[in-house]
């Protein structure tokens, strides 16, 4: 009973210590464009403000910050199925478009950006901005790619946007957008300590059983 209790205690301690390292969550709301208010496949929806076919749904997460964009359901453009779920987003609607969100960050903390992207038509590109400064450029190709980079938090509301820089209908296509904090070295050390405690308890139990 004592050995079993000790192992359970070590396991609980390891989980509690390691939890902060896995607690990072996506700061982007609806990064896969699945909360749309629309239904069905084989359709696309032009979203934006003045002049767009549809207003931006209330639970969409992103604001359309320039002109209009197209929400594309699987089946519209066969080569460009969403990388996750049923929808992806064409950054050009009738015009060059942009989307953005605002969220809180901690001063000096590192944040990781991840974006799946392709293009609807050739020669498309877009710039990724944080607080108005470019942190990367998406250059489209005929297949889905993944863009990743990091930036430092400002300790104030952070404005994140992706803006098309090539005009005409059809632009960079986007899916699975995420921004998450990068665990600090101390957090990784805590995680390793937790798993080390668990490993020690298991080895001790094995030796006791063998004896």
JSON list of C-alpha atoms in Angstrom, two decimals:
[
{"chain": "A", "resi": 1, "resn": "UNK", "atom": "CA", "xyz": [0.00, 0.00, 0.00]},
{"chain": "A", "resi": 2, "resn": "UNK", "atom": "CA", "xyz": [2.82, 2.42, 0.91]},
{"chain": "A", "resi": 3, "resn": "UNK", "atom": "CA", "xyz": [4.72, 1.77, -2.33]},
{"chain": "A", "resi": 4, "resn": "UNK", "atom": "CA", "xyz": [1.54, 2.22, -4.39]},
{"chain": "A", "resi": 5, "resn": "UNK", "atom": "CA", "xyz": [0.75, 5.44, -2.56]},
{"chain": "A", "resi": 6, "resn": "UNK", "atom": "CA", "xyz": [4.28, 6.76, -3.14]},
{"chain": "A", "resi": 7, "resn": "UNK", "atom": "CA", "xyz": [4.06, 6.05, -6.88]},
{"chain": "A", "resi": 8, "resn": "UNK", "atom": "CA", "xyz": [0.69, 7.78, -7.14]},
{"chain": "A", "resi": 9, "resn": "UNK", "atom": "CA", "xyz": [2.08, 10.76, -5.21]},
{"chain": "A", "resi": 10, "resn": "UNK", "atom": "CA", "xyz": [5.10, 10.99, -7.53]},
{"chain": "A", "resi": 11, "resn": "UNK", "atom": "CA", "xyz": [2.86, 10.78, -10.58]},
{"chain": "A", "resi": 12, "resn": "UNK", "atom": "CA", "xyz": [0.61, 13.56, -9.30]},
{"chain": "A", "resi": 13, "resn": "UNK", "atom": "CA", "xyz": [3.60, 15.75, -8.48]},
{"chain": "A", "resi": 14, "resn": "UNK", "atom": "CA", "xyz": [5.09, 15.17, -11.94]},
{"chain": "A", "resi": 15, "resn": "UNK", "atom": "CA", "xyz": [1.85, 16.12, -13.65]},
{"chain": "A", "resi": 16, "resn": "UNK", "atom": "CA", "xyz": [1.43, 19.26, -11.53]},
{"chain": "A", "resi": 17, "resn": "UNK", "atom": "CA", "xyz": [5.01, 20.39, -12.14]},
{"chain": "A", "resi": 18, "resn": "UNK", "atom": "CA", "xyz": [4.88, 19.68, -15.88]},
{"chain": "A", "resi": 19, "resn": "UNK", "atom": "CA", "xyz": [1.45, 21.26, -16.41]},
{"chain": "A", "resi": 20, "resn": "UNK", "atom": "CA", "xyz": [2.69, 24.85, -16.97]},
{"chain": "A", "resi": 21, "resn": "UNK", "atom": "CA", "xyz": [4.86, 23.70, -19.89]},
{"chain": "A", "resi": 22, "resn": "UNK", "atom": "CA", "xyz": [1.85, 22.31, -21.72]},
{"chain": "A", "resi": 23, "resn": "UNK", "atom": "CA", "xyz": [-0.56, 25.07, -20.74]},
{"chain": "A", "resi": 24, "resn": "UNK", "atom": "CA", "xyz": [0.14, 27.28, -23.76]},
{"chain": "A", "resi": 25, "resn": "UNK", "atom": "CA", "xyz": [-3.07, 27.97, -25.64]},
{"chain": "A", "resi": 26, "resn": "UNK", "atom": "CA", "xyz": [-3.87, 29.56, -28.97]},
{"chain": "A", "resi": 27, "resn": "UNK", "atom": "CA", "xyz": [-4.45, 33.30, -28.57]},
{"chain": "A", "resi": 28, "resn": "UNK", "atom": "CA", "xyz": [-6.14, 33.40, -31.97]},
{"chain": "A", "resi": 29, "resn": "UNK", "atom": "CA", "xyz": [-9.91, 32.93, -31.98]},
{"chain": "A", "resi": 30, "resn": "UNK", "atom": "CA", "xyz": [-11.24, 30.66, -34.75]},
{"chain": "A", "resi": 31, "resn": "UNK", "atom": "CA", "xyz": [-7.84, 30.21, -36.38]},
{"chain": "A", "resi": 32, "resn": "UNK", "atom": "CA", "xyz": [-9.22, 27.39, -38.54]},
{"chain": "A", "resi": 33, "resn": "UNK", "atom": "CA", "xyz": [-12.18, 29.51, -39.79]},
{"chain": "A", "resi": 34, "resn": "UNK", "atom": "CA", "xyz": [-14.69, 26.87, -38.67]},
{"chain": "A", "resi": 35, "resn": "UNK", "atom": "CA", "xyz": [-17.00, 29.17, -36.66]},
{"chain": "A", "resi": 36, "resn": "UNK", "atom": "CA", "xyz": [-18.70, 30.80, -39.59]},
{"chain": "A", "resi": 37, "resn": "UNK", "atom": "CA", "xyz": [-22.47, 30.74, -39.23]},
{"chain": "A", "resi": 38, "resn": "UNK", "atom": "CA", "xyz": [-22.59, 29.30, -42.76]},
{"chain": "A", "resi": 39, "resn": "UNK", "atom": "CA", "xyz": [-23.31, 25.73, -43.78]},
{"chain": "A", "resi": 40, "resn": "UNK", "atom": "CA", "xyz": [-22.72, 23.36, -46.64]},
{"chain": "A", "resi": 41, "resn": "UNK", "atom": "CA", "xyz": [-19.80, 22.51, -48.86]},
{"chain": "A", "resi": 42, "resn": "UNK", "atom": "CA", "xyz": [-18.96, 23.63, -52.37]},
{"chain": "A", "resi": 43, "resn": "UNK", "atom": "CA", "xyz": [-19.66, 27.28, -51.59]},
{"chain": "A", "resi": 44, "resn": "UNK", "atom": "CA", "xyz": [-17.70, 30.41, -50.81]},
{"chain": "A", "resi": 45, "resn": "UNK", "atom": "CA", "xyz": [-18.75, 33.53, -48.94]},
{"chain": "A", "resi": 46, "resn": "UNK", "atom": "CA", "xyz": [-17.44, 37.02, -49.63]},
{"chain": "A", "resi": 47, "resn": "UNK", "atom": "CA", "xyz": [-16.97, 38.75, -46.26]},
{"chain": "A", "resi": 48, "resn": "UNK", "atom": "CA", "xyz": [-16.15, 42.32, -45.40]},
{"chain": "A", "resi": 49, "resn": "UNK", "atom": "CA", "xyz": [-17.59, 45.68, -44.67]},
{"chain": "A", "resi": 50, "resn": "UNK", "atom": "CA", "xyz": [-18.94, 48.06, -47.29]},
{"chain": "A", "resi": 51, "resn": "UNK", "atom": "CA", "xyz": [-19.48, 46.39, -50.67]},
{"chain": "A", "resi": 52, "resn": "UNK", "atom": "CA", "xyz": [-19.02, 42.79, -49.51]},
{"chain": "A", "resi": 53, "resn": "UNK", "atom": "CA", "xyz": [-21.69, 40.14, -50.11]},
{"chain": "A", "resi": 54, "resn": "UNK", "atom": "CA", "xyz": [-21.88, 39.21, -46.40]},
{"chain": "A", "resi": 55, "resn": "UNK", "atom": "CA", "xyz": [-21.12, 40.92, -43.12]},
{"chain": "A", "resi": 56, "resn": "UNK", "atom": "CA", "xyz": [-18.48, 39.23, -40.99]},
{"chain": "A", "resi": 57, "resn": "UNK", "atom": "CA", "xyz": [-20.23, 36.72, -38.65]},
{"chain": "A", "resi": 58, "resn": "UNK", "atom": "CA", "xyz": [-20.22, 37.70, -34.99]},
{"chain": "A", "resi": 59, "resn": "UNK", "atom": "CA", "xyz": [-18.31, 34.60, -33.87]},
{"chain": "A", "resi": 60, "resn": "UNK", "atom": "CA", "xyz": [-15.81, 34.68, -36.74]},
{"chain": "A", "resi": 61, "resn": "UNK", "atom": "CA", "xyz": [-13.00, 35.97, -34.50]},
{"chain": "A", "resi": 62, "resn": "UNK", "atom": "CA", "xyz": [-11.19, 37.96, -37.19]},
{"chain": "A", "resi": 63, "resn": "UNK", "atom": "CA", "xyz": [-11.97, 41.48, -38.31]},
{"chain": "A", "resi": 64, "resn": "UNK", "atom": "CA", "xyz": [-11.68, 42.16, -42.03]},
{"chain": "A", "resi": 65, "resn": "UNK", "atom": "CA", "xyz": [-9.37, 45.17, -41.85]},
{"chain": "A", "resi": 66, "resn": "UNK", "atom": "CA", "xyz": [-9.00, 45.85, -45.58]},
{"chain": "A", "resi": 67, "resn": "UNK", "atom": "CA", "xyz": [-11.67, 45.54, -48.27]},
{"chain": "A", "resi": 68, "resn": "UNK", "atom": "CA", "xyz": [-13.01, 41.96, -48.39]},
{"chain": "A", "resi": 69, "resn": "UNK", "atom": "CA", "xyz": [-11.99, 38.29, -48.22]},
{"chain": "A", "resi": 70, "resn": "UNK", "atom": "CA", "xyz": [-13.51, 34.97, -49.33]},
{"chain": "A", "resi": 71, "resn": "UNK", "atom": "CA", "xyz": [-14.36, 32.18, -46.90]},
{"chain": "A", "resi": 72, "resn": "UNK", "atom": "CA", "xyz": [-13.97, 28.99, -48.96]},
{"chain": "A", "resi": 73, "resn": "UNK", "atom": "CA", "xyz": [-15.68, 25.70, -48.15]},
{"chain": "A", "resi": 74, "resn": "UNK", "atom": "CA", "xyz": [-14.16, 22.39, -49.21]},
{"chain": "A", "resi": 75, "resn": "UNK", "atom": "CA", "xyz": [-15.23, 21.51, -52.73]},
{"chain": "A", "resi": 76, "resn": "UNK", "atom": "CA", "xyz": [-15.01, 24.97, -54.28]},
{"chain": "A", "resi": 77, "resn": "UNK", "atom": "CA", "xyz": [-11.42, 24.72, -55.46]},
{"chain": "A", "resi": 78, "resn": "UNK", "atom": "CA", "xyz": [-10.47, 21.05, -55.41]},
{"chain": "A", "resi": 79, "resn": "UNK", "atom": "CA", "xyz": [-6.70, 21.50, -54.94]},
{"chain": "A", "resi": 80, "resn": "UNK", "atom": "CA", "xyz": [-7.21, 23.75, -51.93]},
{"chain": "A", "resi": 81, "resn": "UNK", "atom": "CA", "xyz": [-9.04, 21.66, -49.37]},
{"chain": "A", "resi": 82, "resn": "UNK", "atom": "CA", "xyz": [-8.71, 23.01, -45.84]},
{"chain": "A", "resi": 83, "resn": "UNK", "atom": "CA", "xyz": [-5.77, 21.59, -43.92]},
{"chain": "A", "resi": 84, "resn": "UNK", "atom": "CA", "xyz": [-8.10, 21.06, -40.98]},
{"chain": "A", "resi": 85, "resn": "UNK", "atom": "CA", "xyz": [-11.89, 21.16, -40.92]},
{"chain": "A", "resi": 86, "resn": "UNK", "atom": "CA", "xyz": [-14.18, 22.34, -43.70]},
{"chain": "A", "resi": 87, "resn": "UNK", "atom": "CA", "xyz": [-13.08, 25.93, -44.44]},
{"chain": "A", "resi": 88, "resn": "UNK", "atom": "CA", "xyz": [-10.06, 27.99, -45.41]},
{"chain": "A", "resi": 89, "resn": "UNK", "atom": "CA", "xyz": [-9.81, 31.68, -46.25]},
{"chain": "A", "resi": 90, "resn": "UNK", "atom": "CA", "xyz": [-8.77, 33.44, -49.46]},
{"chain": "A", "resi": 91, "resn": "UNK", "atom": "CA", "xyz": [-7.21, 36.75, -48.45]},
{"chain": "A", "resi": 92, "resn": "UNK", "atom": "CA", "xyz": [-8.40, 38.41, -51.67]},
{"chain": "A", "resi": 93, "resn": "UNK", "atom": "CA", "xyz": [-12.11, 38.76, -52.22]},
{"chain": "A", "resi": 94, "resn": "UNK", "atom": "CA", "xyz": [-13.07, 41.15, -54.99]},
{"chain": "A", "resi": 95, "resn": "UNK", "atom": "CA", "xyz": [-10.10, 43.23, -53.87]},
{"chain": "A", "resi": 96, "resn": "UNK", "atom": "CA", "xyz": [-6.89, 42.91, -51.89]},
{"chain": "A", "resi": 97, "resn": "UNK", "atom": "CA", "xyz": [-7.87, 42.05, -48.33]},
{"chain": "A", "resi": 98, "resn": "UNK", "atom": "CA", "xyz": [-6.57, 41.71, -44.79]},
{"chain": "A", "resi": 99, "resn": "UNK", "atom": "CA", "xyz": [-7.69, 40.10, -41.53]},
{"chain": "A", "resi": 100, "resn": "UNK", "atom": "CA", "xyz": [-6.65, 40.86, -37.96]},
{"chain": "A", "resi": 101, "resn": "UNK", "atom": "CA", "xyz": [-7.16, 40.20, -34.27]},
{"chain": "A", "resi": 102, "resn": "UNK", "atom": "CA", "xyz": [-6.09, 41.93, -31.06]},
{"chain": "A", "resi": 103, "resn": "UNK", "atom": "CA", "xyz": [-4.99, 40.05, -27.94]},
{"chain": "A", "resi": 104, "resn": "UNK", "atom": "CA", "xyz": [-2.94, 40.57, -24.78]},
{"chain": "A", "resi": 105, "resn": "UNK", "atom": "CA", "xyz": [0.74, 39.61, -24.51]},
{"chain": "A", "resi": 106, "resn": "UNK", "atom": "CA", "xyz": [3.32, 39.73, -21.72]},
{"chain": "A", "resi": 107, "resn": "UNK", "atom": "CA", "xyz": [6.23, 42.13, -22.06]},
{"chain": "A", "resi": 108, "resn": "UNK", "atom": "CA", "xyz": [9.33, 40.37, -23.38]},
{"chain": "A", "resi": 109, "resn": "UNK", "atom": "CA", "xyz": [7.76, 36.92, -23.53]},
{"chain": "A", "resi": 110, "resn": "UNK", "atom": "CA", "xyz": [8.28, 34.96, -26.75]},
{"chain": "A", "resi": 111, "resn": "UNK", "atom": "CA", "xyz": [5.26, 34.02, -28.86]},
{"chain": "A", "resi": 112, "resn": "UNK", "atom": "CA", "xyz": [5.19, 31.52, -31.71]},
{"chain": "A", "resi": 113, "resn": "UNK", "atom": "CA", "xyz": [3.16, 32.15, -34.87]},
{"chain": "A", "resi": 114, "resn": "UNK", "atom": "CA", "xyz": [2.08, 29.25, -37.09]},
{"chain": "A", "resi": 115, "resn": "UNK", "atom": "CA", "xyz": [0.12, 29.64, -40.35]},
{"chain": "A", "resi": 116, "resn": "UNK", "atom": "CA", "xyz": [-0.83, 27.13, -43.04]},
{"chain": "A", "resi": 117, "resn": "UNK", "atom": "CA", "xyz": [-0.95, 28.87, -46.42]},
{"chain": "A", "resi": 118, "resn": "UNK", "atom": "CA", "xyz": [-1.27, 28.29, -50.15]},
{"chain": "A", "resi": 119, "resn": "UNK", "atom": "CA", "xyz": [-2.65, 30.43, -52.99]},
{"chain": "A", "resi": 120, "resn": "UNK", "atom": "CA", "xyz": [-5.66, 30.74, -55.26]},
{"chain": "A", "resi": 121, "resn": "UNK", "atom": "CA", "xyz": [-3.97, 31.56, -58.55]},
{"chain": "A", "resi": 122, "resn": "UNK", "atom": "CA", "xyz": [-0.31, 32.30, -59.25]},
{"chain": "A", "resi": 123, "resn": "UNK", "atom": "CA", "xyz": [2.04, 34.95, -57.90]},
{"chain": "A", "resi": 124, "resn": "UNK", "atom": "CA", "xyz": [0.22, 35.68, -54.64]},
{"chain": "A", "resi": 125, "resn": "UNK", "atom": "CA", "xyz": [1.82, 36.91, -51.43]},
{"chain": "A", "resi": 126, "resn": "UNK", "atom": "CA", "xyz": [0.96, 38.49, -48.09]},
{"chain": "A", "resi": 127, "resn": "UNK", "atom": "CA", "xyz": [2.76, 40.06, -45.14]},
{"chain": "A", "resi": 128, "resn": "UNK", "atom": "CA", "xyz": [2.29, 39.05, -41.49]},
{"chain": "A", "resi": 129, "resn": "UNK", "atom": "CA", "xyz": [2.34, 42.03, -39.11]},
{"chain": "A", "resi": 130, "resn": "UNK", "atom": "CA", "xyz": [2.50, 42.52, -35.35]},
{"chain": "A", "resi": 131, "resn": "UNK", "atom": "CA", "xyz": [1.65, 46.05, -34.21]},
{"chain": "A", "resi": 132, "resn": "UNK", "atom": "CA", "xyz": [2.21, 47.32, -37.73]},
{"chain": "A", "resi": 133, "resn": "UNK", "atom": "CA", "xyz": [5.67, 45.80, -38.19]},
{"chain": "A", "resi": 134, "resn": "UNK", "atom": "CA", "xyz": [6.25, 42.94, -40.61]},
{"chain": "A", "resi": 135, "resn": "UNK", "atom": "CA", "xyz": [7.44, 39.66, -39.05]},
{"chain": "A", "resi": 136, "resn": "UNK", "atom": "CA", "xyz": [7.29, 37.55, -42.20]},
{"chain": "A", "resi": 137, "resn": "UNK", "atom": "CA", "xyz": [6.07, 37.18, -45.77]},
{"chain": "A", "resi": 138, "resn": "UNK", "atom": "CA", "xyz": [3.89, 34.42, -47.19]},
{"chain": "A", "resi": 139, "resn": "UNK", "atom": "CA", "xyz": [4.70, 33.57, -50.82]},
{"chain": "A", "resi": 140, "resn": "UNK", "atom": "CA", "xyz": [2.14, 31.20, -52.30]},
{"chain": "A", "resi": 141, "resn": "UNK", "atom": "CA", "xyz": [2.74, 27.99, -54.18]},
{"chain": "A", "resi": 142, "resn": "UNK", "atom": "CA", "xyz": [0.59, 25.22, -55.60]},
{"chain": "A", "resi": 143, "resn": "UNK", "atom": "CA", "xyz": [0.42, 23.30, -52.32]},
{"chain": "A", "resi": 144, "resn": "UNK", "atom": "CA", "xyz": [-0.08, 23.99, -48.64]},
{"chain": "A", "resi": 145, "resn": "UNK", "atom": "CA", "xyz": [2.99, 25.14, -46.69]},
{"chain": "A", "resi": 146, "resn": "UNK", "atom": "CA", "xyz": [3.52, 26.09, -43.06]},
{"chain": "A", "resi": 147, "resn": "UNK", "atom": "CA", "xyz": [4.97, 29.40, -41.91]},
{"chain": "A", "resi": 148, "resn": "UNK", "atom": "CA", "xyz": [6.39, 29.76, -38.39]},
{"chain": "A", "resi": 149, "resn": "UNK", "atom": "CA", "xyz": [8.17, 32.57, -36.61]},
{"chain": "A", "resi": 150, "resn": "UNK", "atom": "CA", "xyz": [8.36, 34.18, -33.17]},
{"chain": "A", "resi": 151, "resn": "UNK", "atom": "CA", "xyz": [7.95, 37.68, -31.79]},
{"chain": "A", "resi": 152, "resn": "UNK", "atom": "CA", "xyz": [8.36, 39.35, -28.40]},
{"chain": "A", "resi": 153, "resn": "UNK", "atom": "CA", "xyz": [5.31, 40.43, -26.42]},
{"chain": "A", "resi": 154, "resn": "UNK", "atom": "CA", "xyz": [4.80, 44.12, -25.73]},
{"chain": "A", "resi": 155, "resn": "UNK", "atom": "CA", "xyz": [2.91, 43.97, -22.45]},
{"chain": "A", "resi": 156, "resn": "UNK", "atom": "CA", "xyz": [0.00, 45.78, -24.10]},
{"chain": "A", "resi": 157, "resn": "UNK", "atom": "CA", "xyz": [-2.79, 44.77, -26.49]},
{"chain": "A", "resi": 158, "resn": "UNK", "atom": "CA", "xyz": [-1.09, 43.28, -29.54]},
{"chain": "A", "resi": 159, "resn": "UNK", "atom": "CA", "xyz": [-2.51, 43.82, -33.03]},
{"chain": "A", "resi": 160, "resn": "UNK", "atom": "CA", "xyz": [-1.89, 40.84, -35.32]},
{"chain": "A", "resi": 161, "resn": "UNK", "atom": "CA", "xyz": [-2.83, 40.98, -38.99]},
{"chain": "A", "resi": 162, "resn": "UNK", "atom": "CA", "xyz": [-2.18, 39.29, -42.32]},
{"chain": "A", "resi": 163, "resn": "UNK", "atom": "CA", "xyz": [-2.40, 41.60, -45.33]},
{"chain": "A", "resi": 164, "resn": "UNK", "atom": "CA", "xyz": [-2.41, 40.67, -49.01]},
{"chain": "A", "resi": 165, "resn": "UNK", "atom": "CA", "xyz": [0.15, 42.59, -51.06]},
{"chain": "A", "resi": 166, "resn": "UNK", "atom": "CA", "xyz": [-0.89, 41.39, -54.53]},
{"chain": "A", "resi": 167, "resn": "UNK", "atom": "CA", "xyz": [-4.14, 42.65, -56.02]},
{"chain": "A", "resi": 168, "resn": "UNK", "atom": "CA", "xyz": [-6.86, 41.01, -58.13]},
{"chain": "A", "resi": 169, "resn": "UNK", "atom": "CA", "xyz": [-9.38, 38.33, -57.27]},
{"chain": "A", "resi": 170, "resn": "UNK", "atom": "CA", "xyz": [-7.79, 35.24, -55.74]},
{"chain": "A", "resi": 171, "resn": "UNK", "atom": "CA", "xyz": [-4.98, 35.55, -53.22]},
{"chain": "A", "resi": 172, "resn": "UNK", "atom": "CA", "xyz": [-3.09, 33.80, -50.47]},
{"chain": "A", "resi": 173, "resn": "UNK", "atom": "CA", "xyz": [-5.22, 31.10, -48.82]},
{"chain": "A", "resi": 174, "resn": "UNK", "atom": "CA", "xyz": [-4.96, 30.61, -45.05]},
{"chain": "A", "resi": 175, "resn": "UNK", "atom": "CA", "xyz": [-5.83, 27.96, -42.47]},
{"chain": "A", "resi": 176, "resn": "UNK", "atom": "CA", "xyz": [-4.89, 26.84, -38.95]},
{"chain": "A", "resi": 177, "resn": "UNK", "atom": "CA", "xyz": [-3.55, 30.18, -37.71]},
{"chain": "A", "resi": 178, "resn": "UNK", "atom": "CA", "xyz": [-2.18, 30.10, -34.17]},
{"chain": "A", "resi": 179, "resn": "UNK", "atom": "CA", "xyz": [-0.24, 32.34, -31.80]},
{"chain": "A", "resi": 180, "resn": "UNK", "atom": "CA", "xyz": [0.94, 30.73, -28.56]},
{"chain": "A", "resi": 181, "resn": "UNK", "atom": "CA", "xyz": [3.47, 31.59, -25.88]},
{"chain": "A", "resi": 182, "resn": "UNK", "atom": "CA", "xyz": [6.80, 29.77, -25.93]},
{"chain": "A", "resi": 183, "resn": "UNK", "atom": "CA", "xyz": [7.61, 28.07, -22.58]},
{"chain": "A", "resi": 184, "resn": "UNK", "atom": "CA", "xyz": [10.49, 29.73, -20.78]},
{"chain": "A", "resi": 185, "resn": "UNK", "atom": "CA", "xyz": [13.65, 27.71, -19.94]},
{"chain": "A", "resi": 186, "resn": "UNK", "atom": "CA", "xyz": [12.63, 27.59, -16.27]},
{"chain": "A", "resi": 187, "resn": "UNK", "atom": "CA", "xyz": [9.33, 26.01, -17.26]},
{"chain": "A", "resi": 188, "resn": "UNK", "atom": "CA", "xyz": [11.09, 23.33, -19.28]},
{"chain": "A", "resi": 189, "resn": "UNK", "atom": "CA", "xyz": [13.34, 22.67, -16.29]},
{"chain": "A", "resi": 190, "resn": "UNK", "atom": "CA", "xyz": [10.28, 22.22, -14.07]},
{"chain": "A", "resi": 191, "resn": "UNK", "atom": "CA", "xyz": [8.81, 19.81, -16.58]},
{"chain": "A", "resi": 192, "resn": "UNK", "atom": "CA", "xyz": [11.99, 17.73, -16.72]},
{"chain": "A", "resi": 193, "resn": "UNK", "atom": "CA", "xyz": [12.14, 17.71, -12.92]},
{"chain": "A", "resi": 194, "resn": "UNK", "atom": "CA", "xyz": [8.58, 16.42, -12.78]},
{"chain": "A", "resi": 195, "resn": "UNK", "atom": "CA", "xyz": [9.25, 13.58, -15.17]},
{"chain": "A", "resi": 196, "resn": "UNK", "atom": "CA", "xyz": [12.51, 12.84, -13.36]},
{"chain": "A", "resi": 197, "resn": "UNK", "atom": "CA", "xyz": [10.60, 12.41, -10.10]},
{"chain": "A", "resi": 198, "resn": "UNK", "atom": "CA", "xyz": [8.22, 10.01, -11.80]},
{"chain": "A", "resi": 199, "resn": "UNK", "atom": "CA", "xyz": [11.08, 8.00, -13.31]},
{"chain": "A", "resi": 200, "resn": "UNK", "atom": "CA", "xyz": [12.87, 7.76, -9.95]},
{"chain": "A", "resi": 201, "resn": "UNK", "atom": "CA", "xyz": [9.72, 6.53, -8.22]},
{"chain": "A", "resi": 202, "resn": "UNK", "atom": "CA", "xyz": [9.13, 3.90, -10.90]},
{"chain": "A", "resi": 203, "resn": "UNK", "atom": "CA", "xyz": [12.74, 2.65, -10.74]},
{"chain": "A", "resi": 204, "resn": "UNK", "atom": "CA", "xyz": [12.54, 2.46, -6.95]},
{"chain": "A", "resi": 205, "resn": "UNK", "atom": "CA", "xyz": [9.32, 0.48, -7.18]},
{"chain": "A", "resi": 206, "resn": "UNK", "atom": "CA", "xyz": [10.86, -1.94, -9.68]},
{"chain": "A", "resi": 207, "resn": "UNK", "atom": "CA", "xyz": [13.86, -2.56, -7.41]},
{"chain": "A", "resi": 208, "resn": "UNK", "atom": "CA", "xyz": [11.57, -3.14, -4.43]},
{"chain": "A", "resi": 209, "resn": "UNK", "atom": "CA", "xyz": [9.45, -5.65, -6.36]},
{"chain": "A", "resi": 210, "resn": "UNK", "atom": "CA", "xyz": [12.56, -7.46, -7.59]},
{"chain": "A", "resi": 211, "resn": "UNK", "atom": "CA", "xyz": [13.88, -7.74, -4.03]}
]
